[in-house]
Structure formats: structure tokens, C-alpha cells
């Protein structure tokens, strides 16, 4: 469906996309995942023919986007990061214009626009000026625009950014629905979104392809490691001793607990899926260091992501006292906000 | 192309810009027409038009400033350039919309000679007036193409308008500028050296490449000096003929005098094609850089 070969895009000395190669198969929802500035938008802009590449090849349904742009572009509906809307038009006028631009036969235009307005739930605002619409509606008009002509491939660049939770759910449902009939590629820096909607995840960092697999496989691949987080009351040295002496522990970090004075928080990653809780309990009991809290967790897609992208690793180095380079420490409930904060830095 | 043409035309008339353009042009020409033709019974309408070409300096930037710059700022160009349309079609659609807005007051001007006819104007002079209107339209069309090109270069409407104004200003006064320089070969040498220096500075500002700018400047200067040493006669009056290339409004004189000037038509059409072509190239260059 889409074949991308050795795609490279340079802006002066800066390499935005670095030798990217992958294929997109028909009928799946693909998630482009990567921190801000990873090259997601650039890649999408190249696939859709908005900008050229420095080198490499992109084929859409067999049509080369650089050599037969019109044929290739016909197969794609694109919603850029900022919906390309004309503020002085109403959604209906706008969709009519886009339908004409996409060369949809005159007889079908009207019905198609009505149907799409219905699906994207913008029917009730169709005669208001776009500049007076809320962000959520504008986004939906943008999606409607991409859907017009029912191209086989729909590409959405960060479709849920800046929407409220309800609108995010609406858009996600819509994407899932679109995904039943079309091949969808969407980009996001929010992991939960990608793991919730996508059949296939492509992780990009610094313009390079890092991983491309289904969310389940990605987690499985990197799993083999259960992690345990615990809060222990006692001397740091004693705790370190206990942890260091366990051969099943691959790596651990230790820091002063914020919630429990005098206690230490430890995060450890185990080798294999061994459950160390019982062993740790008796070990700490022996040296009379009571465990105040203990919890195991498998590796989430989030951890995989952070492990895979450089930024996750580098970030960790400055914020925590650390024994290893790789692990990233997160509290499960604040995952999403954390990631976003980190990426914005 | 048709879709873009229609949208663009509609945009000019949902915002006040189209109305302002038409009203202002009709107003200025109307005043001159009333004063010369009606009050003073002067039979040539074309000469009134030639006296009002200065309004293009203000009106053309107003009309063209947003045409490409706004698309870029609002990122709507992403829609246009990812749709299955060629870039040439996008540019032509927009250019034809500009021409259409400009053609509306032209149609009104076509009525003025008819009005004069009721006072006994001859058929021959009618034809001359219509040739004059045709020349005026070509001049405006060339100016609009320049404005279209400049609007492509920037994201800011204000910058686009100011640059267009300056470029048109230079074009309008290029003939007078050239007359400042004496026709002697020595003066030409100095004038061209100054121009080469300016060109090198502009190249540097646009490419930020000092070697390219210095290289191009030196090469041109060498060519100039060689010409001067071999045959200094070639440079006599060369400044004037060089500037006359840019003298867009000067080419209209023949039309105003009622001559259907083929070189003039060729000149204007070449200028239009050149700037439409440059516009397409500027867009392509931005896509690929």
C-alpha cells in the first residue's frame, strides 16, 4: 500500500528524517509514535507530497509520489497538524471546495458531503463561519476534509492535540470507525492513544525508525522484565546491600521517599518474569527494614517507548540518582501527563 | 484550477478587499474622466488612463498581498499542495482570479468611450480608446503577476505589500532613474558597478552564501570591465537601455496613442509568463529545500 525506502530529509545540516524504510499494509491502523521533533510530521508531509525528500522513495499504491504526484495524492486524505481551514468559509462551503479540488464527480459531491458531515457530526454547524467554531469542531471539519472522496489511505497528524477529553474519545471512535474501511496512519506523542487505537506501532526518534510492530509484540519483546517498586524504611546502605545481592535483579534505582520520611523508594527491574516479592519481603524482614509499600508491574508500552527513544534515557539521567542508564521511573497513574511534560522540555 | 479560481474570487468578495480595489480604481479614473473628458471636453479617454497608472502602485499590492502569503500563514497551502492538483494549476487559478477582479473595472471603463460618443466622438478614436484600455489591462496584468510572485516569497501580508510597492515603484521610475546617469561609457561603468554590488548584496541576503554572492559579483564585474576595455562604445547609453527592460509602464505609451503594439503585447505577456513561472518555481524550491 505505502512503501517507504531509505527516505531522508535534510534541512541544511539538520537531518529531520534519517534513512527511513517501512511498509504500510492495507486495512490497518498505523500509529506513528515519537517525541516532538522526531520527524513524524516531516515524514507525513513527504508521504502526502507536501514537501520533497532529500533522497529516498515513497510509493503509494505503486505510484511514486515524486514522479506521479497526482495519482498518488488521489489515494490519500490528509489532515495536517494544523487543520488547513479557510476561516472565512462555512464548513459546507469549505467541504464543497475540497470536493471540487479533489475532483470528485459533480453528481456525487452533494451526497458525499452530507454523509461525511453526518459521520463527523458537524451537520449542526455547517452554516457557521469556521472562524467562529471551537477547536473540536474545527478538528472534525479537518477530518471530514480528509475523508472526502473516501481515499484508501487516511493520514492524520496528531488528530487529538488540544481537544478536551470528551472530544478526544469522539475522535478516537471516529478513527476506529474509519479504520474499518480505510488504511489509517496517525501520529501521536501520546502512548495510551496509540496503544488504544492502533494495530501497528512505528516508533521514530531523531528521524530514525526504532521499532515497528504491533503494540502487543512490542511490549512482549521488551518484556522479560517485571519491575517492582517498593518503599522501605531503613538505612540506604542496608537496602542497597540487599538489592545488590540479588542476582535476579537486573538494575535498580533508589531515592529518598517523598511521602514517607526516613524511607527510601526503590525501583527494580528483574531478569525474566521472576516474582521477587516474597524473597524481598523476607530479606528486608531479616535486617529489620519494614517494607511500607510494594508493587509489581509489567512493562507498559510507555516504558518500551521511553526505553527505545533516546530522550527518555537522557531525561532520566538528570532527574534521579541512578545506577543504570536505561530505566525510567514513572508512577502509573500520572503516566500521561509525565510524558507530555518531559517531551515539552 | 477552477475550484481554486472560484474560491479565490469568492474570497475577494466576502472580504472588503475586492470592493476596495474596484471602488478605488473607479473613483480615481472617474475623477480624471470627469475633469478632463467631461468638463474640459477632451475626447481621448486613453490619455486619462495613462495619467492614472500610478494607482497601481497602491492597488496592486492591496490585491496581491494575501494571495499566497495568507495560505502559507494559515497553513492552508498544505491542503492545496496535497490535493491531486498541479502547482501550476493552483498558481494559475489564483492569477486568473486576480485578473477577473481587475477586469471588472475595465468593463466599466469600456463604457466611457461610449459615453463620449454621444458628444460626437469619431469611430476611429473609439478604436484607439479601446486599444488604450487593452494596454492598460496588460500593464495591470503584468503588475499583478509581479505581486503574485512577491506574495509567494513571504508569509507576511505586510511585507508582501511593501515589497510589491517598492518593486513596482522602481519599475515605474526606472526610466527617470536611468536618465540621471550620463550616457558616457565611463558613467555606465560606474553605474553598472554599483548595480553589481547591490545585486551581490541581495544574493547574499537571499542565500546567506558569501562565496556565491562574492563569486557572482566578481564574475559580473570582470565581464563588465572586459567589455569596457575591448569596446567602450558598447557601454554608451547602456544604462538607459538596461533600465528600459524594467520600464513596465513606458511600454504602454504606444497603446495609449492607439497603436496595437506587437512588441508591447509580447513584452507584457512575457513578463506575465515569467512571473507566473517564477511563482511556481519559488513554491517548488520551498518544497524541496
CSV table of N, CA and C in Angstrom, one decimal, chain A residues 219-342:
chain,number,residue,atom,x,y,z
A,219,UNK,N,5.5,-4.8,23.4
A,219,UNK,CA,5.7,-5.0,24.9
A,219,UNK,C,6.3,-6.3,25.2
A,220,UNK,N,5.8,-7.3,24.5
A,220,UNK,CA,6.3,-8.7,24.8
A,220,UNK,C,7.9,-8.7,24.5
A,221,UNK,N,8.2,-8.2,23.4
A,221,UNK,CA,9.6,-8.2,23.0
A,221,UNK,C,10.6,-7.7,24.1
A,222,UNK,N,10.1,-6.6,24.7
A,222,UNK,CA,11.0,-5.9,25.6
A,222,UNK,C,10.7,-6.4,27.1
A,223,UNK,N,9.7,-7.2,27.2
A,223,UNK,CA,9.3,-7.5,28.5
A,223,UNK,C,10.3,-8.4,29.1
A,224,UNK,N,10.1,-9.6,29.4
A,224,UNK,CA,11.1,-10.4,30.0
A,224,UNK,C,11.6,-9.7,31.3
A,225,UNK,N,11.0,-8.6,31.6
A,225,UNK,CA,11.4,-7.9,32.7
A,225,UNK,C,10.2,-7.4,33.5
A,226,UNK,N,10.0,-7.9,34.7
A,226,UNK,CA,8.9,-7.3,35.5
A,226,UNK,C,9.6,-6.3,36.4
A,227,UNK,N,8.9,-5.3,36.7
A,227,UNK,CA,9.6,-4.4,37.7
A,227,UNK,C,8.8,-4.3,39.0
A,228,UNK,N,9.5,-4.0,40.0
A,228,UNK,CA,8.9,-3.9,41.3
A,228,UNK,C,9.3,-2.6,41.9
A,229,UNK,N,8.3,-1.9,42.4
A,229,UNK,CA,8.6,-0.6,43.1
A,229,UNK,C,8.3,-0.8,44.6
A,230,UNK,N,9.2,-0.4,45.4
A,230,UNK,CA,8.9,-0.6,46.9
A,230,UNK,C,9.4,0.6,47.7
A,231,UNK,N,8.8,0.8,48.8
A,231,UNK,CA,9.2,1.8,49.8
A,231,UNK,C,9.6,1.1,51.1
A,232,UNK,N,10.9,1.3,51.4
A,232,UNK,CA,11.4,0.6,52.6
A,232,UNK,C,11.9,1.6,53.6
A,233,UNK,N,11.6,1.3,54.9
A,233,UNK,CA,12.1,2.1,56.0
A,233,UNK,C,13.5,1.6,56.4
A,234,UNK,N,14.5,2.4,56.5
A,234,UNK,CA,15.8,1.9,57.0
A,234,UNK,C,17.0,2.7,56.4
A,235,UNK,N,18.2,2.1,56.6
A,235,UNK,CA,19.4,2.8,56.1
A,235,UNK,C,19.5,2.5,54.6
A,236,UNK,N,20.0,3.5,53.9
A,236,UNK,CA,20.2,3.4,52.5
A,236,UNK,C,21.1,2.3,52.2
A,237,UNK,N,22.2,2.2,52.9
A,237,UNK,CA,23.3,1.2,52.6
A,237,UNK,C,22.8,-0.2,52.8
A,238,UNK,N,22.0,-0.4,53.8
A,238,UNK,CA,21.5,-1.7,54.1
A,238,UNK,C,20.5,-2.2,52.9
A,239,UNK,N,19.7,-1.2,52.5
A,239,UNK,CA,18.8,-1.5,51.4
A,239,UNK,C,19.6,-1.9,50.2
A,240,UNK,N,20.6,-1.0,49.9
A,240,UNK,CA,21.4,-1.3,48.7
A,240,UNK,C,22.0,-2.6,48.7
A,241,UNK,N,22.5,-3.0,49.9
A,241,UNK,CA,23.2,-4.3,50.1
A,241,UNK,C,22.2,-5.4,49.7
A,242,UNK,N,21.0,-5.3,50.2
A,242,UNK,CA,20.0,-6.4,50.0
A,242,UNK,C,19.8,-6.5,48.5
A,243,UNK,N,19.6,-5.3,47.9
A,243,UNK,CA,19.2,-5.3,46.4
A,243,UNK,C,20.4,-5.8,45.6
A,244,UNK,N,21.6,-5.4,45.9
A,244,UNK,CA,22.7,-5.7,45.1
A,244,UNK,C,23.0,-7.2,45.2
A,245,UNK,N,22.6,-7.8,46.3
A,245,UNK,CA,23.0,-9.3,46.4
A,245,UNK,C,22.0,-10.2,45.6
A,246,UNK,N,20.9,-9.6,45.1
A,246,UNK,CA,20.0,-10.5,44.4
A,246,UNK,C,20.5,-10.6,42.9
A,247,UNK,N,20.7,-11.8,42.5
A,247,UNK,CA,21.2,-12.0,41.1
A,247,UNK,C,20.1,-11.8,40.1
A,248,UNK,N,18.8,-11.9,40.5
A,248,UNK,CA,17.7,-11.8,39.5
A,248,UNK,C,17.4,-10.3,39.2
A,249,UNK,N,18.0,-9.4,40.0
A,249,UNK,CA,17.7,-8.0,39.7
A,249,UNK,C,18.7,-7.5,38.6
A,250,UNK,N,18.1,-7.0,37.6
A,250,UNK,CA,19.0,-6.6,36.5
A,250,UNK,C,19.5,-5.2,36.8
A,251,UNK,N,18.7,-4.3,37.3
A,251,UNK,CA,19.1,-3.0,37.6
A,251,UNK,C,18.1,-2.4,38.6
A,252,UNK,N,18.6,-1.4,39.4
A,252,UNK,CA,17.7,-0.8,40.3
A,252,UNK,C,18.0,0.7,40.5
A,253,UNK,N,17.1,1.5,41.0
A,253,UNK,CA,17.4,2.8,41.4
A,253,UNK,C,16.8,3.0,42.8
A,254,UNK,N,17.5,3.9,43.5
A,254,UNK,CA,17.0,4.2,44.8
A,254,UNK,C,17.0,5.7,45.1
A,255,UNK,N,16.0,6.1,45.8
A,255,UNK,CA,15.9,7.6,46.1
A,255,UNK,C,15.1,7.8,47.4
A,256,UNK,N,15.4,8.9,48.0
A,256,UNK,CA,14.7,9.2,49.2
A,256,UNK,C,13.2,9.3,49.0
A,257,UNK,N,12.4,8.7,49.8
A,257,UNK,CA,10.9,8.8,49.6
A,257,UNK,C,10.4,10.2,49.9
A,258,UNK,N,9.5,10.6,49.0
A,258,UNK,CA,8.9,11.9,49.3
A,258,UNK,C,7.7,11.8,50.2
A,259,UNK,N,7.1,10.7,50.2
A,259,UNK,CA,5.9,10.6,51.1
A,259,UNK,C,6.2,10.1,52.5
A,260,UNK,N,7.1,9.2,52.6
A,260,UNK,CA,7.4,8.6,53.9
A,260,UNK,C,8.8,9.1,54.4
A,261,UNK,N,8.8,9.9,55.4
A,261,UNK,CA,10.1,10.4,55.9
A,261,UNK,C,11.0,9.3,56.4
A,262,UNK,N,12.2,9.3,56.1
A,262,UNK,CA,13.1,8.3,56.6
A,262,UNK,C,13.1,7.0,55.8
A,263,UNK,N,12.3,7.0,54.8
A,263,UNK,CA,12.2,5.8,54.0
A,263,UNK,C,12.8,6.0,52.6
A,264,UNK,N,13.0,4.9,51.9
A,264,UNK,CA,13.6,5.0,50.5
A,264,UNK,C,12.7,4.3,49.5
A,265,UNK,N,12.6,5.0,48.4
A,265,UNK,CA,11.9,4.3,47.3
A,265,UNK,C,12.9,3.6,46.4
A,266,UNK,N,12.5,2.4,46.1
A,266,UNK,CA,13.4,1.7,45.2
A,266,UNK,C,12.6,1.1,44.0
A,267,UNK,N,13.2,1.2,42.8
A,267,UNK,CA,12.6,0.7,41.6
A,267,UNK,C,13.5,-0.4,41.1
A,268,UNK,N,13.0,-1.6,40.9
A,268,UNK,CA,14.0,-2.6,40.3
A,268,UNK,C,13.4,-3.3,39.1
A,269,UNK,N,14.2,-3.6,38.2
A,269,UNK,CA,13.8,-4.4,37.1
A,269,UNK,C,14.4,-5.8,37.2
A,270,UNK,N,13.6,-6.8,37.0
A,270,UNK,CA,14.1,-8.2,37.2
A,270,UNK,C,14.4,-8.8,35.9
A,271,UNK,N,15.2,-9.8,36.0
A,271,UNK,CA,15.5,-10.6,34.8
A,271,UNK,C,14.5,-11.7,34.7
A,272,UNK,N,14.0,-11.8,33.5
A,272,UNK,CA,12.9,-12.8,33.3
A,272,UNK,C,11.6,-12.3,34.0
A,273,UNK,N,10.7,-13.2,34.1
A,273,UNK,CA,9.4,-12.7,34.8
A,273,UNK,C,9.3,-13.2,36.2
A,274,UNK,N,10.5,-13.4,36.8
A,274,UNK,CA,10.5,-13.9,38.2
A,274,UNK,C,9.8,-12.9,39.2
A,275,UNK,N,9.1,-13.5,40.1
A,275,UNK,CA,8.4,-12.6,41.1
A,275,UNK,C,9.3,-12.6,42.3
A,276,UNK,N,9.8,-11.4,42.6
A,276,UNK,CA,10.7,-11.3,43.7
A,276,UNK,C,10.1,-10.9,45.0
A,277,UNK,N,8.8,-10.7,45.0
A,277,UNK,CA,8.2,-10.0,46.2
A,277,UNK,C,8.4,-10.8,47.5
A,278,UNK,N,8.2,-12.1,47.4
A,278,UNK,CA,8.3,-12.9,48.7
A,278,UNK,C,9.7,-12.8,49.2
A,279,UNK,N,10.6,-13.0,48.3
A,279,UNK,CA,12.0,-13.0,48.6
A,279,UNK,C,12.5,-11.7,49.2
A,280,UNK,N,12.0,-10.6,48.6
A,280,UNK,CA,12.4,-9.3,49.1
A,280,UNK,C,11.8,-9.1,50.5
A,281,UNK,N,10.6,-9.6,50.7
A,281,UNK,CA,9.9,-9.4,52.0
A,281,UNK,C,10.7,-10.0,53.1
A,282,UNK,N,11.1,-11.3,52.9
A,282,UNK,CA,11.9,-12.0,53.9
A,282,UNK,C,13.2,-11.4,54.1
A,283,UNK,N,13.9,-11.0,53.0
A,283,UNK,CA,15.2,-10.4,53.1
A,283,UNK,C,15.2,-9.1,53.9
A,284,UNK,N,14.2,-8.2,53.6
A,284,UNK,CA,14.1,-7.0,54.4
A,284,UNK,C,13.7,-7.2,55.8
A,285,UNK,N,12.9,-8.2,56.0
A,285,UNK,CA,12.4,-8.6,57.4
A,285,UNK,C,13.6,-9.0,58.2
A,286,UNK,N,14.5,-9.7,57.6
A,286,UNK,CA,15.7,-10.2,58.3
A,286,UNK,C,16.5,-9.1,58.8
A,287,UNK,N,16.7,-8.0,58.1
A,287,UNK,CA,17.6,-6.9,58.5
A,287,UNK,C,16.7,-5.8,59.2
A,288,UNK,N,15.5,-6.2,59.5
A,288,UNK,CA,14.5,-5.3,60.2
A,288,UNK,C,14.3,-4.0,59.5
A,289,UNK,N,14.1,-4.1,58.3
A,289,UNK,CA,13.7,-2.9,57.5
A,289,UNK,C,12.3,-3.1,57.0
A,290,UNK,N,11.3,-2.5,57.6
A,290,UNK,CA,10.0,-2.8,57.2
A,290,UNK,C,9.7,-2.3,55.8
A,291,UNK,N,9.0,-3.1,55.0
A,291,UNK,CA,8.5,-2.6,53.7
A,291,UNK,C,7.2,-1.9,53.9
A,292,UNK,N,7.1,-0.7,53.5
A,292,UNK,CA,5.9,0.1,53.7
A,292,UNK,C,4.9,-0.1,52.5
A,293,UNK,N,5.5,-0.3,51.3
A,293,UNK,CA,4.7,-0.4,50.1
A,293,UNK,C,5.5,-1.3,49.1
A,294,UNK,N,4.7,-2.1,48.4
A,294,UNK,CA,5.4,-2.9,47.4
A,294,UNK,C,4.4,-3.2,46.3
A,295,UNK,N,4.9,-3.1,45.0
A,295,UNK,CA,4.0,-3.3,43.9
A,295,UNK,C,4.8,-3.8,42.7
A,296,UNK,N,4.2,-4.7,42.0
A,296,UNK,CA,4.9,-5.1,40.8
A,296,UNK,C,4.2,-4.6,39.6
A,297,UNK,N,4.9,-4.4,38.5
A,297,UNK,CA,4.2,-4.0,37.3
A,297,UNK,C,5.0,-4.5,36.1
A,298,UNK,N,4.2,-4.9,35.1
A,298,UNK,CA,4.8,-5.3,33.8
A,298,UNK,C,5.3,-4.1,33.1
A,299,UNK,N,6.0,-4.3,32.1
A,299,UNK,CA,6.4,-3.1,31.3
A,299,UNK,C,5.3,-2.6,30.4
A,300,UNK,N,5.0,-1.4,30.5
A,300,UNK,CA,3.9,-0.9,29.6
A,300,UNK,C,4.5,-0.4,28.3
A,301,UNK,N,3.7,-0.1,27.4
A,301,UNK,CA,4.1,0.4,26.1
A,301,UNK,C,4.9,1.7,26.4
A,302,UNK,N,4.5,2.4,27.4
A,302,UNK,CA,5.2,3.7,27.8
A,302,UNK,C,6.6,3.4,28.1
A,303,UNK,N,6.9,2.4,28.9
A,303,UNK,CA,8.2,2.1,29.3
A,303,UNK,C,9.0,1.7,28.1
A,304,UNK,N,8.4,0.9,27.2
A,304,UNK,CA,9.1,0.5,26.0
A,304,UNK,C,9.5,1.7,25.2
A,305,UNK,N,8.5,2.6,25.1
A,305,UNK,CA,8.8,3.8,24.3
A,305,UNK,C,9.9,4.6,24.9
A,306,UNK,N,9.9,4.8,26.2
A,306,UNK,CA,10.9,5.6,26.8
A,306,UNK,C,12.3,4.9,26.7
A,307,UNK,N,12.2,3.6,26.8
A,307,UNK,CA,13.5,2.8,26.7
A,307,UNK,C,14.0,2.9,25.3
A,308,UNK,N,13.1,3.0,24.3
A,308,UNK,CA,13.6,3.0,22.9
A,308,UNK,C,14.1,4.4,22.5
A,309,UNK,N,13.4,5.4,23.0
A,309,UNK,CA,13.8,6.7,22.5
A,309,UNK,C,14.9,7.3,23.4
A,310,UNK,N,15.8,7.9,22.7
A,310,UNK,CA,17.0,8.4,23.5
A,310,UNK,C,16.5,9.4,24.6
A,311,UNK,N,15.6,10.2,24.2
A,311,UNK,CA,15.2,11.2,25.1
A,311,UNK,C,14.7,10.7,26.4
A,312,UNK,N,14.1,9.6,26.4
A,312,UNK,CA,13.6,9.0,27.7
A,312,UNK,C,14.8,8.7,28.6
A,313,UNK,N,15.9,8.2,28.0
A,313,UNK,CA,17.0,7.8,28.7
A,313,UNK,C,17.8,9.0,29.2
A,314,UNK,N,18.0,10.0,28.3
A,314,UNK,CA,18.7,11.1,28.7
A,314,UNK,C,18.0,11.9,29.8
A,315,UNK,N,16.7,12.0,29.7
A,315,UNK,CA,15.9,12.7,30.7
A,315,UNK,C,16.1,12.1,32.1
A,316,UNK,N,16.2,10.9,32.2
A,316,UNK,CA,16.2,10.2,33.5
A,316,UNK,C,17.5,10.6,34.2
A,317,UNK,N,18.6,10.6,33.4
A,317,UNK,CA,19.9,10.8,34.0
A,317,UNK,C,20.0,12.1,34.8
A,318,UNK,N,19.3,13.2,34.4
A,318,UNK,CA,19.4,14.4,35.2
A,318,UNK,C,18.5,14.5,36.4
A,319,UNK,N,17.5,13.7,36.4
A,319,UNK,CA,16.5,13.9,37.4
A,319,UNK,C,16.6,13.0,38.6
A,320,UNK,N,17.3,11.9,38.4
A,320,UNK,CA,17.3,10.9,39.5
A,320,UNK,C,18.6,10.3,39.8
A,321,UNK,N,18.8,10.0,41.0
A,321,UNK,CA,20.1,9.3,41.3
A,321,UNK,C,19.9,7.9,40.7
A,322,UNK,N,20.9,7.5,39.9
A,322,UNK,CA,20.7,6.4,39.1
A,322,UNK,C,21.8,5.4,39.1
A,323,UNK,N,21.5,4.1,39.0
A,323,UNK,CA,22.6,3.1,38.8
A,323,UNK,C,22.7,2.7,37.4
A,324,UNK,N,21.7,2.9,36.6
A,324,UNK,CA,21.7,2.4,35.3
A,324,UNK,C,21.3,3.5,34.3
A,325,UNK,N,21.5,3.3,33.1
A,325,UNK,CA,21.3,4.3,32.1
A,325,UNK,C,19.8,4.3,31.6
A,326,UNK,N,19.3,3.1,31.7
A,326,UNK,CA,18.1,2.9,30.9
A,326,UNK,C,16.7,3.1,31.6
A,327,UNK,N,16.6,2.6,32.8
A,327,UNK,CA,15.2,2.5,33.3
A,327,UNK,C,14.6,3.9,33.5
A,328,UNK,N,13.4,4.0,33.3
A,328,UNK,CA,12.7,5.3,33.5
A,328,UNK,C,11.7,5.0,34.6
A,329,UNK,N,11.6,5.9,35.5
A,329,UNK,CA,10.7,5.7,36.6
A,329,UNK,C,9.4,6.5,36.5
A,330,UNK,N,8.4,5.9,36.6
A,330,UNK,CA,7.1,6.5,36.4
A,330,UNK,C,6.1,6.0,37.4
A,331,UNK,N,5.2,6.9,37.8
A,331,UNK,CA,4.1,6.4,38.6
A,331,UNK,C,3.0,6.1,37.6
A,332,UNK,N,2.4,5.0,37.8
A,332,UNK,CA,1.4,4.5,36.8
A,332,UNK,C,0.3,5.5,36.5
A,333,UNK,N,-0.2,6.1,37.6
A,333,UNK,CA,-1.4,7.0,37.4
A,333,UNK,C,-1.1,8.3,36.8
A,334,UNK,N,0.2,8.7,36.8
A,334,UNK,CA,0.4,10.0,36.2
A,334,UNK,C,1.2,9.9,34.9
A,335,UNK,N,1.1,8.7,34.3
A,335,UNK,CA,1.9,8.5,33.1
A,335,UNK,C,1.8,9.5,32.0
A,336,UNK,N,0.5,9.7,31.7
A,336,UNK,CA,0.3,10.5,30.5
A,336,UNK,C,0.8,11.9,30.7
A,337,UNK,N,0.5,12.5,31.8
A,337,UNK,CA,1.0,13.9,32.0
A,337,UNK,C,2.5,14.0,32.0
A,338,UNK,N,3.1,13.0,32.7
A,338,UNK,CA,4.5,12.9,32.8
A,338,UNK,C,5.2,13.0,31.4
A,339,UNK,N,4.7,12.1,30.6
A,339,UNK,CA,5.3,12.0,29.3
A,339,UNK,C,5.2,13.3,28.5
A,340,UNK,N,4.1,13.9,28.6
A,340,UNK,CA,3.9,15.2,27.9
A,340,UNK,C,4.8,16.2,28.4
A,341,UNK,N,4.9,16.3,29.7
A,341,UNK,CA,5.8,17.3,30.3
A,341,UNK,C,7.2,17.1,29.8
A,342,UNK,N,7.6,15.8,29.9
A,342,UNK,CA,9.0,15.6,29.6
A,342,UNK,C,9.3,15.9,28.2
